[in-house]
Tab-separated table of C-alpha atoms in Angstrom:
chain	number	residue	atom	x	y	z
A	156	MET	CA	2.474	-5.597	-15.655
A	157	SER	CA	1.780	-6.144	-19.211
A	158	VAL	CA	4.646	-7.674	-21.243
A	159	GLY	CA	5.641	-5.159	-23.882
A	160	LYS	CA	4.350	-2.163	-22.070
A	161	ARG	CA	7.380	-0.018	-21.295
A	162	SER	CA	6.684	3.010	-18.646
A	163	TYR	CA	8.062	4.826	-15.787
A	164	TYR	CA	6.470	2.305	-13.583
A	165	ASP	CA	8.330	-0.548	-15.197
A	166	LEU	CA	11.450	0.800	-13.571
A	167	PHE	CA	10.391	-0.400	-9.962
A	168	SER	CA	7.550	-3.059	-10.728
A	169	ALA	CA	9.623	-5.824	-9.691
A	170	PRO	CA	10.754	-4.491	-6.249
A	171	LEU	CA	7.081	-3.507	-5.825
A	172	VAL	CA	5.760	-6.937	-6.442
A	173	LYS	CA	8.565	-8.496	-4.086
A	174	ARG	CA	7.172	-6.333	-1.317
A	175	TYR	CA	3.632	-7.651	-1.733
A	176	LEU	CA	5.215	-11.333	-1.735
A	177	ASP	CA	7.121	-10.364	1.613
A	178	ARG	CA	4.046	-8.830	3.157
A	179	LEU	CA	2.093	-12.136	2.160
A	180	ASP	CA	3.848	-14.057	4.607
A	181	ARG	CA	3.285	-11.349	7.497
A	182	VAL	CA	-0.431	-10.676	7.020
A	183	GLN	CA	-1.991	-10.556	10.498
A	184	ASP	CA	-5.294	-8.722	10.731
A	185	ARG	CA	-8.148	-7.692	8.328
A	186	TRP	CA	-6.669	-4.280	7.532
A	187	GLU	CA	-3.704	-5.983	6.088
A	188	VAL	CA	-5.538	-8.729	4.422
A	189	HIS	CA	-8.111	-6.067	2.742
A	190	PHE	CA	-4.982	-3.994	1.565
A	191	LEU	CA	-3.032	-6.894	0.252
A	192	ARG	CA	-6.037	-8.106	-1.621
A	193	ARG	CA	-6.662	-4.688	-3.036
A	194	GLY	CA	-2.923	-4.146	-4.098
A	195	TYR	CA	-2.543	-7.642	-5.850
A	196	ASP	CA	-5.878	-6.676	-7.666
A	197	PHE	CA	-4.327	-3.319	-8.685
A	198	LEU	CA	-1.231	-5.126	-9.804
A	199	LEU	CA	-3.220	-7.587	-11.880
A	200	ARG	CA	-5.004	-4.829	-13.571
A	201	ASP	CA	-1.718	-3.220	-14.245
A	202	ILE	CA	-2.670	-0.084	-12.110
A	203	PRO	CA	0.709	0.580	-10.266
A	204	GLU	CA	-0.543	3.881	-8.908
A	205	GLY	CA	-3.342	1.934	-7.053
A	206	ALA	CA	-0.876	-0.851	-6.056
A	207	ILE	CA	1.476	1.613	-4.389
A	208	SER	CA	-1.463	3.471	-2.542
A	209	ALA	CA	-2.295	0.163	-1.192
A	210	LEU	CA	0.838	-0.824	-0.215
A	211	ASN	CA	1.261	2.463	1.625
A	212	TYR	CA	-2.101	1.740	3.494
A	213	LEU	CA	-0.816	-1.767	4.270
A	214	ASP	CA	2.169	-0.330	5.756
A	215	LEU	CA	0.471	2.243	7.941
A	216	PRO	CA	1.294	1.596	11.588
A	217	HIS	CA	-1.503	0.422	13.721
A	218	GLU	CA	-1.658	3.865	15.592
A	219	HIS	CA	-2.263	5.903	12.452
A	220	ARG	CA	-4.921	3.544	11.041
A	221	LYS	CA	-8.021	5.293	12.590
A	222	THR	CA	-7.079	8.712	10.952
A	223	ALA	CA	-7.437	6.796	7.459
A	224	PHE	CA	-10.574	4.483	8.275
A	225	ALA	CA	-13.064	4.386	11.217
A	226	GLY	CA	-14.360	1.134	12.195
A	227	GLU	CA	-13.853	-2.380	11.472
A	228	MET	CA	-12.625	-3.671	8.138
A	229	PRO	CA	-15.086	-5.749	6.284
A	230	ALA	CA	-12.417	-8.082	4.819
A	231	MET	CA	-12.739	-12.020	5.433
A	232	PRO	CA	-9.800	-13.699	6.765
A	233	MET	CA	-7.453	-14.958	4.035
A	234	THR	CA	-7.405	-18.658	3.548
A	235	SER	CA	-4.369	-20.811	2.905
A	236	GLY	CA	-5.712	-21.564	-0.676
A	237	GLU	CA	-6.205	-18.146	-1.288
A	238	ALA	CA	-2.699	-17.133	-0.044
A	239	ARG	CA	-1.165	-19.974	-2.280
A	240	SER	CA	-3.039	-18.443	-5.224
A	241	ILE	CA	-1.837	-14.836	-4.626
A	242	ARG	CA	1.609	-16.141	-4.151
A	243	ARG	CA	1.385	-18.017	-7.628
A	244	GLY	CA	0.148	-14.514	-9.141
A	245	LEU	CA	2.644	-12.417	-7.561
A	246	GLU	CA	5.519	-14.940	-8.617
A	247	HIS	CA	4.071	-14.832	-11.943
A	248	LEU	CA	4.002	-11.002	-12.284
A	249	LEU	CA	7.606	-10.792	-10.674
A	250	ALA	CA	8.872	-12.925	-13.595
A	251	GLU	CA	7.041	-10.866	-16.046
A	252	ALA	CA	8.549	-7.619	-14.387
A	253	GLU	CA	12.091	-9.012	-14.247
A	254	GLN	CA	11.740	-10.270	-18.031
A	255	GLY	CA	10.671	-6.823	-18.899
A	256	SER	CA	13.377	-4.969	-17.273
A	257	ALA	CA	15.899	-7.251	-18.742
A	258	ALA	CA	14.565	-6.154	-22.183
A	259	GLY	CA	15.296	-2.625	-21.207
A	260	LEU	CA	13.362	0.676	-21.348
A	261	ALA	CA	11.705	2.229	-24.373
A	262	PRO	CA	13.407	4.968	-26.136
A	263	GLU	CA	11.817	7.461	-24.406
A	264	PHE	CA	12.957	6.361	-21.033
A	265	GLY	CA	16.356	5.054	-22.189
């Protein structure tokens, strides 16, 4: 989340990043790996709507996944190195988001 950018999404960017950090420890299958990577990429590109959408798919129960996507997810398993890299990136984004929320909202949102 870009430092200096104040928006509606800044109100909950830290909790969003925290949810991704929590899910990183519980990734179990290709579906979850795919949407965790996708959501992390959206967070890096400062596209919170995409990160929220990916998190919704990430949290989708197994029995409902076939209605959203038929077939096997093309994602490769996550390596421990990739998980460490994503964790460092998410921790950086979290620190940035918490710093931004401590600075307060822009006048149009305050």
